[in-house]
CSV table of C-alpha atoms in Angstrom, one decimal:
chain,number,residue,atom,x,y,z
A,553,UNK,CA,-23.2,23.1,21.6
A,554,UNK,CA,-20.9,21.2,24.0
A,555,UNK,CA,-21.0,17.5,24.0
A,556,UNK,CA,-23.0,16.1,26.9
A,557,UNK,CA,-21.6,13.1,28.9
A,558,UNK,CA,-23.8,10.8,31.0
A,559,UNK,CA,-22.8,9.7,34.5
A,560,UNK,CA,-20.8,6.5,34.3
A,561,UNK,CA,-20.3,4.2,37.3
A,562,UNK,CA,-17.4,1.7,37.2
A,563,UNK,CA,-16.4,-1.3,39.2
A,564,UNK,CA,-13.8,-4.1,38.7
A,565,UNK,CA,-12.7,-7.6,39.6
A,566,UNK,CA,-9.2,-8.9,38.9
A,567,UNK,CA,-10.3,-10.1,35.4
A,568,UNK,CA,-13.1,-7.7,34.4
A,569,UNK,CA,-14.5,-4.2,34.3
A,570,UNK,CA,-18.1,-3.2,34.5
A,571,UNK,CA,-19.2,0.3,33.4
A,572,UNK,CA,-22.8,1.3,34.1
A,573,UNK,CA,-24.0,4.3,31.9
A,574,UNK,CA,-26.9,6.2,33.6
A,575,UNK,CA,-29.2,6.6,30.6
A,576,UNK,CA,-32.9,5.7,30.5
A,577,UNK,CA,-34.8,4.6,27.4
A,578,UNK,CA,-31.5,4.6,25.4
A,579,UNK,CA,-31.7,4.5,21.6
A,580,UNK,CA,-29.0,4.0,19.0
A,581,UNK,CA,-26.3,3.0,21.5
A,582,UNK,CA,-22.8,2.6,20.0
A,583,UNK,CA,-19.7,1.4,21.9
A,584,UNK,CA,-16.6,1.4,19.8
A,585,UNK,CA,-13.8,-0.5,21.6
A,586,UNK,CA,-10.1,-0.5,21.0
A,587,UNK,CA,-7.3,-2.1,23.1
A,588,UNK,CA,-6.8,1.2,25.0
A,589,UNK,CA,-10.1,3.0,24.8
A,590,UNK,CA,-13.9,3.1,24.3
A,591,UNK,CA,-16.0,5.6,22.4
A,592,UNK,CA,-19.6,5.6,23.4
A,593,UNK,CA,-22.7,7.4,22.1
A,594,UNK,CA,-26.4,7.1,22.6
A,595,UNK,CA,-29.7,9.1,22.7
A,596,UNK,CA,-31.6,8.8,26.0
A,597,UNK,CA,-32.8,10.4,29.2
A,598,UNK,CA,-29.7,11.4,31.3
A,599,UNK,CA,-28.6,14.1,33.7
A,600,UNK,CA,-29.5,16.8,31.2
A,601,UNK,CA,-32.8,15.3,30.2
A,602,UNK,CA,-33.5,13.7,26.8
A,603,UNK,CA,-30.4,14.4,24.7
A,604,UNK,CA,-27.6,12.9,22.7
A,605,UNK,CA,-24.8,11.8,25.0
A,606,UNK,CA,-21.3,10.6,24.3
A,607,UNK,CA,-18.0,10.0,26.1
A,608,UNK,CA,-14.5,8.6,25.5
A,609,UNK,CA,-12.3,6.8,28.0
A,610,UNK,CA,-8.7,5.9,27.7
A,611,UNK,CA,-8.1,2.9,30.0
A,612,UNK,CA,-5.3,2.5,32.6
A,613,UNK,CA,-4.1,-0.7,30.9
A,614,UNK,CA,-5.0,-2.9,27.9
A,615,UNK,CA,-8.4,-4.5,27.5
A,616,UNK,CA,-9.7,-7.4,25.3
A,617,UNK,CA,-11.6,-5.3,22.8
A,618,UNK,CA,-12.5,-8.3,20.7
A,619,UNK,CA,-14.8,-9.7,23.4
A,620,UNK,CA,-16.2,-6.5,24.9
A,621,UNK,CA,-20.0,-6.4,25.0
A,622,UNK,CA,-22.7,-4.0,26.2
A,623,UNK,CA,-26.2,-4.6,27.4
A,624,UNK,CA,-29.1,-2.1,26.9
A,625,UNK,CA,-32.0,-2.2,29.4
A,626,UNK,CA,-34.7,0.3,30.2
A,627,UNK,CA,-32.9,2.3,32.9
A,628,UNK,CA,-29.2,1.8,32.1
A,629,UNK,CA,-26.5,0.5,29.7
A,630,UNK,CA,-23.8,-1.8,31.0
A,631,UNK,CA,-20.4,-2.2,29.3
A,632,UNK,CA,-18.8,-5.6,30.1
A,633,UNK,CA,-15.1,-5.7,29.5
A,634,UNK,CA,-12.3,-8.2,30.1
A,635,UNK,CA,-8.8,-7.0,31.1
A,636,UNK,CA,-6.1,-8.2,28.8
A,637,UNK,CA,-4.0,-9.2,31.9
A,638,UNK,CA,-5.7,-10.2,35.1
A,639,UNK,CA,-4.7,-7.6,37.7
A,640,UNK,CA,-6.2,-5.0,40.0
A,641,UNK,CA,-6.1,-1.4,38.6
A,642,UNK,CA,-5.6,1.6,40.9
A,643,UNK,CA,-7.9,3.6,38.6
A,644,UNK,CA,-9.9,3.2,35.4
A,645,UNK,CA,-8.4,5.9,33.2
A,646,UNK,CA,-4.9,6.5,32.0
A,647,UNK,CA,-4.5,9.9,33.5
A,648,UNK,CA,-4.6,10.7,37.3
A,649,UNK,CA,-7.3,13.3,36.7
A,650,UNK,CA,-10.6,11.6,36.0
A,651,UNK,CA,-13.7,13.2,34.3
A,652,UNK,CA,-16.2,14.7,36.6
A,653,UNK,CA,-18.9,12.4,35.3
A,654,UNK,CA,-17.0,9.2,36.1
A,655,UNK,CA,-18.0,7.7,39.5
A,656,UNK,CA,-17.3,4.5,41.5
A,657,UNK,CA,-20.1,2.0,41.6
A,658,UNK,CA,-19.9,1.3,45.3
A,659,UNK,CA,-22.7,-1.3,45.1
A,660,UNK,CA,-20.5,-3.5,43.0
A,661,UNK,CA,-17.0,-2.4,44.1
A,662,UNK,CA,-14.4,-5.0,44.8
A,663,UNK,CA,-10.8,-4.6,45.8
A,664,UNK,CA,-7.9,-7.0,46.4
A,665,UNK,CA,-8.2,-8.2,50.0
A,666,UNK,CA,-5.4,-6.9,52.3
A,667,UNK,CA,-3.3,-5.8,49.4
A,668,UNK,CA,-2.8,-2.2,48.4
A,669,UNK,CA,-3.0,-1.7,44.7
A,670,UNK,CA,0.2,0.1,43.7
A,671,UNK,CA,0.5,2.1,40.5
A,672,UNK,CA,3.1,0.9,38.1
A,673,UNK,CA,5.6,3.4,36.5
A,674,UNK,CA,3.9,4.9,33.4
A,675,UNK,CA,4.9,6.9,30.4
A,676,UNK,CA,3.3,10.3,30.7
A,677,UNK,CA,3.5,10.8,27.0
A,678,UNK,CA,1.1,8.0,26.5
A,679,UNK,CA,-1.3,9.1,29.2
A,680,UNK,CA,-1.4,12.6,27.8
A,681,UNK,CA,-1.0,11.7,24.2
A,682,UNK,CA,-3.0,14.7,22.7
A,683,UNK,CA,-1.5,17.2,25.0
A,684,UNK,CA,2.0,16.0,24.3
A,685,UNK,CA,1.4,16.1,20.6
A,686,UNK,CA,0.2,19.7,20.9
A,687,UNK,CA,3.2,20.7,22.9
A,688,UNK,CA,5.6,19.1,20.4
A,689,UNK,CA,3.9,21.0,17.6
A,690,UNK,CA,4.2,24.3,19.4
A,691,UNK,CA,7.8,23.8,20.3
A,692,UNK,CA,9.2,22.1,17.2
A,693,UNK,CA,6.7,23.2,14.6
A,694,UNK,CA,5.8,19.6,13.8
A,695,UNK,CA,4.9,16.3,15.6
A,696,UNK,CA,7.8,13.9,16.0
A,697,UNK,CA,6.5,10.5,15.1
A,698,UNK,CA,7.8,7.1,16.4
A,699,UNK,CA,10.2,5.2,14.1
A,700,UNK,CA,7.8,2.3,14.0
A,701,UNK,CA,4.9,4.4,12.9
A,702,UNK,CA,7.0,6.2,10.2
A,703,UNK,CA,8.2,2.8,8.9
A,704,UNK,CA,4.6,1.4,8.8
A,705,UNK,CA,3.4,4.5,6.9
A,706,UNK,CA,6.2,4.1,4.3
A,707,UNK,CA,5.6,0.3,4.0
A,708,UNK,CA,1.9,0.6,3.4
A,709,UNK,CA,2.4,3.5,1.0
A,710,UNK,CA,5.0,1.5,-0.9
A,711,UNK,CA,2.7,-1.5,-1.2
A,712,UNK,CA,-0.2,0.6,-2.3
A,713,UNK,CA,2.0,2.2,-5.0
A,714,UNK,CA,3.2,-1.2,-6.1
A,715,UNK,CA,-0.3,-2.6,-6.6
A,716,UNK,CA,-1.4,0.6,-8.2
A,717,UNK,CA,1.4,0.3,-10.7
A,718,UNK,CA,0.3,-3.2,-11.6
A,719,UNK,CA,-3.3,-2.1,-12.1
A,720,UNK,CA,-2.3,0.9,-14.2
A,721,UNK,CA,-0.1,-1.2,-16.5
A,722,UNK,CA,-2.8,-3.8,-16.9
A,723,UNK,CA,-5.4,-1.1,-17.5
A,724,UNK,CA,-3.4,0.8,-20.1
A,725,UNK,CA,-2.5,-2.3,-22.0
A,726,UNK,CA,-6.1,-3.5,-22.0
A,727,UNK,CA,-7.2,-0.1,-23.3
A,728,UNK,CA,-4.6,-0.1,-26.0
A,729,UNK,CA,-4.7,-3.8,-27.1
A,730,UNK,CA,-8.1,-4.9,-25.9
A,731,UNK,CA,-8.5,-8.6,-25.1
A,732,UNK,CA,-5.2,-9.4,-26.8
A,733,UNK,CA,-3.5,-8.0,-23.7
A,734,UNK,CA,-5.0,-10.6,-21.4
A,735,UNK,CA,-2.7,-13.4,-22.7
A,736,UNK,CA,0.3,-11.1,-22.1
A,737,UNK,CA,-0.5,-10.2,-18.5
A,738,UNK,CA,2.1,-12.4,-16.9
A,739,UNK,CA,4.8,-11.2,-19.3
A,740,UNK,CA,4.0,-7.6,-18.6
A,741,UNK,CA,3.5,-7.5,-14.8
A,742,UNK,CA,4.6,-11.0,-13.6
A,743,UNK,CA,8.0,-9.9,-12.2
A,744,UNK,CA,6.4,-6.9,-10.5
A,745,UNK,CA,3.8,-9.1,-8.9
A,746,UNK,CA,6.5,-11.6,-7.7
A,747,UNK,CA,8.5,-8.8,-6.1
A,748,UNK,CA,5.6,-7.3,-4.3
A,749,UNK,CA,4.3,-10.6,-3.1
A,750,UNK,CA,7.7,-11.6,-1.6
A,751,UNK,CA,7.7,-8.2,0.1
A,752,UNK,CA,4.5,-9.1,1.8
A,753,UNK,CA,6.4,-11.5,4.0
A,754,UNK,CA,7.4,-8.5,6.0
A,755,UNK,CA,3.8,-8.6,7.3
A,756,UNK,CA,4.7,-11.9,8.9
A,757,UNK,CA,7.6,-10.2,10.8
A,758,UNK,CA,5.6,-7.1,11.8
A,759,UNK,CA,3.7,-8.8,14.7
A,760,UNK,CA,6.9,-10.6,15.8
A,761,UNK,CA,8.7,-7.3,16.4
A,762,UNK,CA,5.7,-5.5,17.9
A,763,UNK,CA,4.9,-3.3,14.8
A,764,UNK,CA,1.4,-4.7,14.6
A,765,UNK,CA,-1.0,-6.6,16.8
A,766,UNK,CA,-1.9,-10.2,16.4
A,767,UNK,CA,-0.1,-13.4,15.6
A,768,UNK,CA,2.4,-14.0,12.7
A,769,UNK,CA,0.6,-17.3,11.9
A,770,UNK,CA,-2.4,-15.7,10.1
A,771,UNK,CA,-0.4,-13.4,7.7
A,772,UNK,CA,2.1,-16.3,7.1
A,773,UNK,CA,-0.7,-18.6,5.8
A,774,UNK,CA,-2.4,-15.8,3.9
A,775,UNK,CA,0.8,-14.7,2.1
A,776,UNK,CA,2.1,-18.2,1.6
A,777,UNK,CA,-1.2,-19.4,0.1
A,778,UNK,CA,-1.1,-16.6,-2.5
A,779,UNK,CA,2.6,-17.2,-3.2
A,780,UNK,CA,1.9,-21.0,-3.7
A,781,UNK,CA,-0.4,-20.1,-6.5
A,782,UNK,CA,1.9,-17.4,-8.0
A,783,UNK,CA,5.3,-19.1,-7.8
A,784,UNK,CA,4.5,-22.9,-8.0
A,785,UNK,CA,1.3,-22.9,-10.0
A,786,UNK,CA,1.9,-20.1,-12.5
A,787,UNK,CA,5.6,-19.1,-12.6
A,788,UNK,CA,6.9,-22.6,-12.8
A,789,UNK,CA,4.5,-23.7,-15.6
A,790,UNK,CA,5.0,-21.5,-18.7
A,791,UNK,CA,1.8,-22.9,-20.3
A,792,UNK,CA,-0.2,-21.0,-17.6
A,793,UNK,CA,1.2,-17.6,-18.5
A,794,UNK,CA,-1.3,-16.8,-21.2
A,795,UNK,CA,-4.4,-18.2,-19.5
A,796,UNK,CA,-7.2,-15.6,-18.9
A,797,UNK,CA,-7.5,-16.8,-15.3
A,798,UNK,CA,-4.1,-15.3,-14.5
A,799,UNK,CA,-5.4,-11.9,-15.7
A,800,UNK,CA,-8.5,-12.4,-13.5
A,801,UNK,CA,-6.7,-13.4,-10.3
A,802,UNK,CA,-4.2,-10.5,-10.7
A,803,UNK,CA,-7.1,-8.1,-10.9
A,804,UNK,CA,-8.8,-9.5,-7.9
A,805,UNK,CA,-5.7,-9.6,-5.7
A,806,UNK,CA,-4.8,-6.0,-6.7
A,807,UNK,CA,-8.3,-4.6,-6.0
A,808,UNK,CA,-8.3,-6.2,-2.5
A,809,UNK,CA,-4.9,-4.6,-1.7
A,810,UNK,CA,-5.7,-1.2,-3.3
A,811,UNK,CA,-8.4,-0.9,-0.6
A,812,UNK,CA,-6.5,-2.6,2.3
A,813,UNK,CA,-3.3,-0.5,2.3
A,814,UNK,CA,-5.0,3.0,2.1
A,815,UNK,CA,-7.3,1.8,5.0
A,816,UNK,CA,-4.2,0.9,7.1
A,817,UNK,CA,-2.6,4.3,6.1
A,818,UNK,CA,-5.7,6.2,7.3
A,819,UNK,CA,-5.6,4.3,10.6
A,820,UNK,CA,-1.9,5.1,11.1
A,821,UNK,CA,-2.6,8.8,10.5
A,822,UNK,CA,-5.6,8.8,12.8
A,823,UNK,CA,-8.1,9.5,10.1
A,824,UNK,CA,-11.5,7.8,10.0
A,825,UNK,CA,-12.7,7.7,6.3
A,826,UNK,CA,-16.1,6.2,6.3
A,827,UNK,CA,-16.1,5.2,2.6
A,828,UNK,CA,-12.7,3.5,3.0
A,829,UNK,CA,-13.8,1.6,6.1
A,830,UNK,CA,-16.9,0.5,4.4
A,831,UNK,CA,-14.9,-0.7,1.3
A,832,UNK,CA,-12.3,-2.5,3.5
A,833,UNK,CA,-15.0,-4.6,5.1
A,834,UNK,CA,-17.4,-5.0,2.2
A,835,UNK,CA,-15.3,-5.4,-1.0
A,836,UNK,CA,-14.3,-8.9,0.1
A,837,UNK,CA,-17.9,-10.1,-0.3
A,838,UNK,CA,-17.7,-10.3,-4.1
A,839,UNK,CA,-13.9,-10.5,-4.5
A,840,UNK,CA,-13.0,-13.3,-2.1
A,841,UNK,CA,-15.4,-15.9,-3.7
A,842,UNK,CA,-14.1,-14.9,-7.1
A,843,UNK,CA,-10.5,-15.1,-5.9
A,844,UNK,CA,-11.0,-18.6,-4.4
A,845,UNK,CA,-12.7,-19.7,-7.7
A,846,UNK,CA,-9.8,-18.4,-9.8
A,847,UNK,CA,-7.2,-20.0,-7.5
A,848,UNK,CA,-9.1,-23.3,-7.7
A,849,UNK,CA,-9.1,-23.1,-11.5
A,850,UNK,CA,-5.4,-22.5,-11.6
A,851,UNK,CA,-4.7,-25.5,-9.4
A,852,UNK,CA,-7.1,-27.6,-11.5
A,853,UNK,CA,-5.4,-26.6,-14.8
A,854,UNK,CA,-2.0,-27.5,-13.3
A,855,UNK,CA,-3.0,-31.1,-12.5
A,856,UNK,CA,-2.6,-32.5,-16.0
A,857,UNK,CA,0.6,-30.6,-16.5
A,858,UNK,CA,2.2,-32.0,-13.3
A,859,UNK,CA,1.0,-35.5,-14.2
A,860,UNK,CA,2.9,-35.1,-17.5
A,861,UNK,CA,6.1,-33.5,-16.1
A,862,UNK,CA,6.2,-35.2,-12.7
A,863,UNK,CA,7.2,-31.8,-11.2
A,864,UNK,CA,7.5,-31.9,-7.4
A,865,UNK,CA,6.7,-35.6,-7.4
A,866,UNK,CA,9.1,-37.9,-5.5
A,867,UNK,CA,9.1,-41.6,-6.6
A,868,UNK,CA,10.8,-44.7,-5.4
A,869,UNK,CA,13.6,-45.6,-5.3
A,870,UNK,CA,15.4,-42.7,-3.8
A,871,UNK,CA,18.0,-42.1,-1.1
A,872,UNK,CA,15.4,-41.0,1.4
A,873,UNK,CA,12.9,-43.9,0.9
A,874,UNK,CA,10.0,-41.6,0.7
A,875,UNK,CA,7.3,-40.9,-1.9
A,876,UNK,CA,5.3,-37.7,-2.6
A,877,UNK,CA,2.5,-37.5,-5.1
A,878,UNK,CA,2.1,-33.8,-6.1
A,879,UNK,CA,-1.1,-34.6,-8.0
A,880,UNK,CA,-2.7,-36.1,-5.0
A,881,UNK,CA,-1.5,-33.2,-2.9
A,882,UNK,CA,-3.1,-30.7,-5.3
A,883,UNK,CA,-6.4,-32.6,-5.2
A,884,UNK,CA,-6.4,-32.5,-1.4
A,885,UNK,CA,-5.4,-28.8,-1.5
A,886,UNK,CA,-8.3,-28.1,-3.8
A,887,UNK,CA,-10.8,-29.8,-1.5
A,888,UNK,CA,-9.4,-27.9,1.5
A,889,UNK,CA,-9.4,-24.6,-0.4
A,890,UNK,CA,-13.0,-24.8,-1.6
A,891,UNK,CA,-14.8,-26.3,1.4
A,892,UNK,CA,-13.2,-25.5,4.9
A,893,UNK,CA,-10.8,-22.9,3.6
A,894,UNK,CA,-13.4,-20.6,2.0
A,895,UNK,CA,-15.7,-21.0,5.0
A,896,UNK,CA,-13.0,-20.1,7.5
A,897,UNK,CA,-11.9,-17.0,5.5
A,898,UNK,CA,-15.4,-15.8,4.8
A,899,UNK,CA,-16.7,-16.3,8.4
A,900,UNK,CA,-13.7,-14.5,9.8
A,901,UNK,CA,-14.3,-11.5,7.5
A,902,UNK,CA,-18.0,-11.6,8.3
A,903,UNK,CA,-17.2,-11.3,12.0
A,904,UNK,CA,-14.8,-8.4,11.3
A,905,UNK,CA,-17.4,-6.6,9.2
A,906,UNK,CA,-20.1,-7.0,11.8
A,907,UNK,CA,-17.7,-5.6,14.5
A,908,UNK,CA,-16.6,-2.6,12.4
A,909,UNK,CA,-19.8,-1.8,10.5
A,910,UNK,CA,-22.5,-3.3,12.8
A,911,UNK,CA,-24.9,-1.0,14.5
A,912,UNK,CA,-23.2,-1.3,17.9
A,913,UNK,CA,-19.7,-1.9,16.6
A,914,UNK,CA,-19.4,-4.4,19.5
A,915,UNK,CA,-21.3,-7.5,20.6
A,916,UNK,CA,-24.6,-6.2,21.7
A,917,UNK,CA,-27.3,-7.9,23.7
A,918,UNK,CA,-30.8,-6.3,24.2
A,919,UNK,CA,-32.5,-6.9,27.5
A,920,UNK,CA,-36.0,-5.5,27.9
A,921,UNK,CA,-37.3,-5.4,31.4
A,922,UNK,CA,-40.9,-4.7,32.5
A,923,UNK,CA,-41.1,-2.4,35.5
């Protein structure tokens, strides 16, 4: 049975888009937004009676998908979207041909006064992405991927293999030697972990060069926080090598990455694996608190060692006339890690989980109107 699409009426201002979906008594509405598209589905009474309806739209330009919302009422569903850049669009969809069910909402229509909206030059390969891929496959026998995409696939695959190697080595040694292997964890996989953690700084550069979305600040602090524990708190203090907490933190870090990198690979390959998505946005619930606890224990265990060795501490007199108390710094770091740090990380992941796994996959508001 062919997919049924409801009538959709759209209007715009310079900053926003409004899509009105003509469905009455809608149930189970889902609007899945990305920066370039929206996938919508719901059950309700539309042009073909009571049925399951769905549609997909690829927008003319980028939208702010993080703040897109939709409102369900008795006789319609409204999708409220902000444009990423404030400008008037000559049309809603990327391609010049619009779907037959997409209409202009003349009751709300606004245009730029006395200025004709001119269409900017566009890349037809992006507007007709699926058709272009099919054409390539027929002509060449394969789809020619962009260099950036190929690099990101190999990067994520390499990182997954790296963390898998660490987990396999730790697992085999534990199976062979039992609890005796725990004290030898850093000796066995420490160098591999240091190499792969340094490699993660590439993730700071990816958004800088347009390989991924977002700011480089977030991955910088995430990678640097983990490397602070690995290099300064563990690697530079040999008495920490045999501590069981090192075994625990390596397991936790590796488990997080063994889910994260396959999820990114699936996204790059255009595959939606339900279990992988669920794990990506659920596994942090037990692992993040345990990771924060283990990192806190490592910092706490280092405090008496640093008091003894004075490592990283700068005392007077010195040519720079400054002092730095590493023990005090670690105590402050510990308080920031446990209280505001853990809250910020957990609340950020909770919002992402709600967006990806929530019933509406977008911020949803329910309005019930009595006729």
